[in-house]
Coordinates of C-alpha atoms in Angstrom, one line a residue:
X1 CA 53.2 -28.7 91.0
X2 CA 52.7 -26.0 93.5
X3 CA 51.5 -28.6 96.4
X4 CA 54.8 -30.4 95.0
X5 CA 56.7 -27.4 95.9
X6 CA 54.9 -25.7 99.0
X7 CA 55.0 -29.6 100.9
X8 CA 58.5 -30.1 99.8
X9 CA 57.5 -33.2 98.5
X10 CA 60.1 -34.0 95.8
X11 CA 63.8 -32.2 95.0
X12 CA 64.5 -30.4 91.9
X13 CA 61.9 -28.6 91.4
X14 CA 62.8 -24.8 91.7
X15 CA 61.2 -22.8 94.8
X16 CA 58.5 -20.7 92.9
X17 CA 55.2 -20.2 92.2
X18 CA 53.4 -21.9 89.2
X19 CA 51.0 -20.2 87.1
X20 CA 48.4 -21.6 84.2
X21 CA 47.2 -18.7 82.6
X22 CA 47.0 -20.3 79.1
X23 CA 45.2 -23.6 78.2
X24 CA 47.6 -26.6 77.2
X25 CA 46.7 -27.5 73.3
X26 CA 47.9 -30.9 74.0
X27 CA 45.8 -31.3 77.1
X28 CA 42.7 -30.6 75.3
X29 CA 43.4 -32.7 72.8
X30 CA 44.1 -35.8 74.9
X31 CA 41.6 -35.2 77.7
X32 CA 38.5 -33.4 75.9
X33 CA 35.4 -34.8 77.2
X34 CA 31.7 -34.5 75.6
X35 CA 29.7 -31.8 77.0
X36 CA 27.3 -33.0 79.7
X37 CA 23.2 -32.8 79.0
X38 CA 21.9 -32.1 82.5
X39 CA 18.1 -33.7 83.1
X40 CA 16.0 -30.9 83.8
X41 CA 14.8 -30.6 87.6
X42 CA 11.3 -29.8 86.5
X43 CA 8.9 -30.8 82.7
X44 CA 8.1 -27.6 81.3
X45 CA 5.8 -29.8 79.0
X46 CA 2.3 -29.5 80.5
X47 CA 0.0 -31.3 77.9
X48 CA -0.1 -34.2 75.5
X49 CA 1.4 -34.4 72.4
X50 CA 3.1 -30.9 72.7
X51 CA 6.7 -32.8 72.6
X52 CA 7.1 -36.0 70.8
X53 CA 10.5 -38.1 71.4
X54 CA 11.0 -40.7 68.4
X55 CA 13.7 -43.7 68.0
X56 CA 14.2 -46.8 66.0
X57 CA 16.0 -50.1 66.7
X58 CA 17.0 -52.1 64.0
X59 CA 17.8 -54.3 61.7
X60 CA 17.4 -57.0 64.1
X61 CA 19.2 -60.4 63.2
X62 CA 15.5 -62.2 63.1
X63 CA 12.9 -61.2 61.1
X64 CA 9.5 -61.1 63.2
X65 CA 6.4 -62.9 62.4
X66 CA 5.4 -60.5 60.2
X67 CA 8.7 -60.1 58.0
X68 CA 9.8 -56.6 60.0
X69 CA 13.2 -56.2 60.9
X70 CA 12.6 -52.5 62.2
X71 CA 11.1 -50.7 65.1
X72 CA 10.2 -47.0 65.5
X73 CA 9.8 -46.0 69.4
X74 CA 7.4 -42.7 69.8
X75 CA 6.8 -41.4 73.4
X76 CA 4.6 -38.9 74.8
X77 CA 6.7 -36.3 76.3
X78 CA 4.3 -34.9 79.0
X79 CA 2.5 -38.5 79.9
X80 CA 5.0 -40.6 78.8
X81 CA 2.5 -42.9 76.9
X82 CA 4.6 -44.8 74.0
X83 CA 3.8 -46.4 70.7
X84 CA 5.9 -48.9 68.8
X85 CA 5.5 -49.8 64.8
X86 CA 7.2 -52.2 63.3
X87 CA 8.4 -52.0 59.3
X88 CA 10.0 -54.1 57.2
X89 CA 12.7 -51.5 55.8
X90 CA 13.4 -47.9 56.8
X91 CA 11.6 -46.2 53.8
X92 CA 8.3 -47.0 55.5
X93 CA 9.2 -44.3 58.1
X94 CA 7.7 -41.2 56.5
X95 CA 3.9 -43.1 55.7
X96 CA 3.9 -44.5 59.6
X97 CA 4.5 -41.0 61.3
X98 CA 2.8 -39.1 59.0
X99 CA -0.5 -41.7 59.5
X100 CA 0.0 -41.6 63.3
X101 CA 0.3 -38.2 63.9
X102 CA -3.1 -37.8 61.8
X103 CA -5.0 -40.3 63.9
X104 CA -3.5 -39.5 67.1
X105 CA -4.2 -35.7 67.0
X106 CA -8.4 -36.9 65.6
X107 CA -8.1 -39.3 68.9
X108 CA -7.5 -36.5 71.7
X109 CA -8.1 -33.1 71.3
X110 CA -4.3 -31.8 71.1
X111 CA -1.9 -31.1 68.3
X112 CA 1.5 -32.5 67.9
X113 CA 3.8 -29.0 68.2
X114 CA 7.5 -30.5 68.8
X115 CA 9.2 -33.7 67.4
X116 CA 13.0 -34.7 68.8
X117 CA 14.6 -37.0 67.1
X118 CA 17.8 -37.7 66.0
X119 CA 19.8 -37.2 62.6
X120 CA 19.0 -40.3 61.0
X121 CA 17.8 -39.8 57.1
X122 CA 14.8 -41.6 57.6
X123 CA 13.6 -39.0 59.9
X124 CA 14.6 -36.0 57.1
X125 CA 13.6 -36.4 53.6
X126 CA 10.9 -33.8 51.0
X127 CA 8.0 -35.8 52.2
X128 CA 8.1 -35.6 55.7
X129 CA 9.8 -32.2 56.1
X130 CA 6.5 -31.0 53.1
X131 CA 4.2 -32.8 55.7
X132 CA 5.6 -30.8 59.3
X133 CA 5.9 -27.3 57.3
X134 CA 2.2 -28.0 56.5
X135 CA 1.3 -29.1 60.3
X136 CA 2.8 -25.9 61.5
X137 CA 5.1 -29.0 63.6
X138 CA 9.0 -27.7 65.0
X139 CA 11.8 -30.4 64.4
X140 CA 14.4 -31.2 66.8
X141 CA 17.4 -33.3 65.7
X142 CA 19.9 -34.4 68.3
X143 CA 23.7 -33.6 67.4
X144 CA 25.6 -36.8 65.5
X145 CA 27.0 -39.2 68.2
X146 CA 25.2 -37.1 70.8
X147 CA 22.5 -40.2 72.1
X148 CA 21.9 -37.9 75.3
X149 CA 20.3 -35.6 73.7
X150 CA 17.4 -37.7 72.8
X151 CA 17.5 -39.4 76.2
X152 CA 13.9 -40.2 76.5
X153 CA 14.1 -42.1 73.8
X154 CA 16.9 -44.2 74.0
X155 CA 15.7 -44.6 77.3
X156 CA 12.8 -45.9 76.1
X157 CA 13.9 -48.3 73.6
X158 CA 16.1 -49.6 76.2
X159 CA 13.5 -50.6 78.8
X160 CA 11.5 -52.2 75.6
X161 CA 14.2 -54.4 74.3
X162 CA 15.2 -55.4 78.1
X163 CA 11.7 -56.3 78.8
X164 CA 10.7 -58.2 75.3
X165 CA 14.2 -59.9 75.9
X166 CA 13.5 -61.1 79.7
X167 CA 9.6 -62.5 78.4
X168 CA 11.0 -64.4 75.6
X169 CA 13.0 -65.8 77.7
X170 CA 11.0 -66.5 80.4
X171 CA 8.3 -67.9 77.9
X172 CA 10.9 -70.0 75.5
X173 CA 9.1 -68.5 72.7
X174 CA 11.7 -68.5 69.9
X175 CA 13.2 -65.0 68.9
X176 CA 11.2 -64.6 65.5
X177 CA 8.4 -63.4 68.6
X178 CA 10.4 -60.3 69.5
X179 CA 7.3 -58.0 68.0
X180 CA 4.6 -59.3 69.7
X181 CA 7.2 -59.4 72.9
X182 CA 7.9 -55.6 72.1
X183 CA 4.6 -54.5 72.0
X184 CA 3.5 -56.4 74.9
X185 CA 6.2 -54.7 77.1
X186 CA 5.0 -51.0 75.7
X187 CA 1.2 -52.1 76.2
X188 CA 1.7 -53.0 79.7
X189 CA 4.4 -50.5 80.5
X190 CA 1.9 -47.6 79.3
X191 CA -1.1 -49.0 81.8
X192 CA 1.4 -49.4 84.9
X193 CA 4.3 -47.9 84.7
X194 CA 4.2 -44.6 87.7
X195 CA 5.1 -40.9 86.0
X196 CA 6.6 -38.5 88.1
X197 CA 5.9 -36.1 89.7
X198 CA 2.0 -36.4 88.6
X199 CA 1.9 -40.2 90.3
X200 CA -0.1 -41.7 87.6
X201 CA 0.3 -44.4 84.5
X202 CA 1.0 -42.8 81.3
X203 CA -2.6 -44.2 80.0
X204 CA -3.7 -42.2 82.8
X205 CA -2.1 -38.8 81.9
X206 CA -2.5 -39.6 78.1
X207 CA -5.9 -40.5 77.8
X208 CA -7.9 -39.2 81.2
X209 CA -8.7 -42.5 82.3
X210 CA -7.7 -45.2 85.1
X211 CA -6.9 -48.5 83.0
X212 CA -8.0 -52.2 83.6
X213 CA -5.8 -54.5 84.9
X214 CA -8.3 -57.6 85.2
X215 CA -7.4 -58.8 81.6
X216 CA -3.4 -59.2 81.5
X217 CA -2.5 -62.2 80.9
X218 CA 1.8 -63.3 81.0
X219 CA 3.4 -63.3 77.9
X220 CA 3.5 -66.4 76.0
X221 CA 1.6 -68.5 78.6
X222 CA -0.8 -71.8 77.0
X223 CA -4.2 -70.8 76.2
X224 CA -7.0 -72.4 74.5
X225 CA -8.7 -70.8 71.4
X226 CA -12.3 -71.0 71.0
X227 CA -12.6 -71.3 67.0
X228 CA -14.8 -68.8 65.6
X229 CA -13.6 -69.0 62.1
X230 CA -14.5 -72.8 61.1
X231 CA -17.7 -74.1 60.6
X232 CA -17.7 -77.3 63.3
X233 CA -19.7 -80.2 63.6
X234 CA -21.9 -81.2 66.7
X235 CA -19.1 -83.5 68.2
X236 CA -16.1 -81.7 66.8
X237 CA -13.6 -79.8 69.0
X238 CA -14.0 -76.2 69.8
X239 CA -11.0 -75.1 70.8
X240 CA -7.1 -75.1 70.0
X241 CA -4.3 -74.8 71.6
X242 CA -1.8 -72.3 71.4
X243 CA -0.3 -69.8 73.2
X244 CA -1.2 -65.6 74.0
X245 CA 1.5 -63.1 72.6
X246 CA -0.1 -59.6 72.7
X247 CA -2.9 -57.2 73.1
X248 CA -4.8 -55.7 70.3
X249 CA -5.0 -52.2 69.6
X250 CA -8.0 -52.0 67.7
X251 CA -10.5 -54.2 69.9
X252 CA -11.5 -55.6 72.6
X253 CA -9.8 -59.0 72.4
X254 CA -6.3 -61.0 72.4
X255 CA -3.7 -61.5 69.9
X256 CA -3.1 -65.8 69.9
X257 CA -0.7 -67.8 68.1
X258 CA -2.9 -70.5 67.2
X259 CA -0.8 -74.1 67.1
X260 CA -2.8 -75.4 64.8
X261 CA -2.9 -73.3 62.0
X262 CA 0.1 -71.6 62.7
X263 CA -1.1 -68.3 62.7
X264 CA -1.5 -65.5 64.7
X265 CA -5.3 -64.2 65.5
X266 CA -7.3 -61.9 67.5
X267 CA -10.1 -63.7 69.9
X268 CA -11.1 -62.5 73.4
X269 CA -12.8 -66.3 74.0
X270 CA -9.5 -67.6 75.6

């Protein structure tokens, strides 16, 4: 209004000074905006495990492989190192974390402090809050509606569900792969992905070591299975055909979806 008046840029409007020394009720109400979550300039996290961000995706429309239509997202605050687990319903949240925080705190020689999350139900029931009381563990929740709260996370789950989307895809698998394609995008995301501002993978960060790129194979590509499991003739076939659609997390080996028996197996003779 004032540059209005002082540029003489309209008529009618009277030749004074105008002053907003109260806040408009109807402004706010039309215009409000959601308070901004500024990323912070430096991590004030300095070791593993210290601040866990957790997520979930789900129900998908196709049930996986396995039957599981649900997909809890944890990452590694400090390293950035992520783990994905994959349930059928919701109610297998509590047993999953409270399992994984267990054997991930025996694995490395840290203790889970901090868990952000957001308000979901699954995340706050007797059991788990019993368990975190016990662990001495601080919980976070995000505000309702608030997603940038728990950014990493979101983040996270985002980046997964682009990169299981563009290898199922690219390898014409058919959706009811979208696990194995989900944890092969977190595997190899973890052993390449660049963390800054310490320059190294999250595997590197998480667990002191340099990983092994030799082994990766592309998602879905044809592979042939030696058979360890049958008992064969002389002059009977040794292998099958079928295709690779994850690493295991447990051994040394592959995870194959045999075309034969329909099944998906671990073998590192591929």
């Amino acid at each position: 209004m004032n540059k209005l008046v002082k540029r003489n840029l309209v008529r009618g409007l009277p030749s004074k000074l105008f002053e907003n020394d109260q806040t408009c009720v109807a402004c706010q109400k039309g215009k409000q905006h959601k308070a901004s979550c500024k990323s912070k300039t430096e991590n004030s996290i300095s070791l593993p495990l210290h601040l866990l961000h957790m997520d979930w995706f789900g129900p998908t429309f196709v049930k996986s492989l396995k039957k599981k239509m649900y997909c809890i997202v944890v990452t590694d605050d400090y390293s950035r190192f992520t783990w994905v687990f994959f349930l059928a319903t919701k109610d297998e949240t509590t047993a999953i974390l409270k399992s994984f925080i267990t054997s991930i705190e025996n694995l490395v020689d840290h203790k889970v402090k901090v868990i952000r999350r957001d308000n979901g139900t699954e995340f706050k029931n007797r059991e788990m809050n019993q368990f975190c009381e016990m662990k001495g563990i601080l919980r976070q929740f995000s505000v309702a509606r608030t997603p940038q709260q728990n950014g990493v996370a979101k983040r996270r789950n985002k980046t997964l569900i682009e990169a299981a989307r563009t290898m199922l895809a690219d390898s014409k698998l058919p959706t009811t792969f979208w696990a194995e394609a989900v944890s092969t995008a977190c595997y190899v995301q973890n052993i390449m992905l660049v963390v800054k501002p310490h320059n190294k993978t999250p595997y590197d960060l998480f667990l002191g070591r340099t990983p092994t790129l030799s082994f990766i194979r592309p998602f879905g590509c044809p592979v042939t299975i030696f058979n360890t499991i049958d008992h064969l003739g002389k002059f009977n076939g040794k292998v099958d055909e079928g295709f690779f659609v994850r690493y295991s997390l447990i051994s040394k080996a592959f995870r194959v979806f045999s075309s034969r028996t329909r099944i998906v197996e671990e073998n590192l003779h591929i």
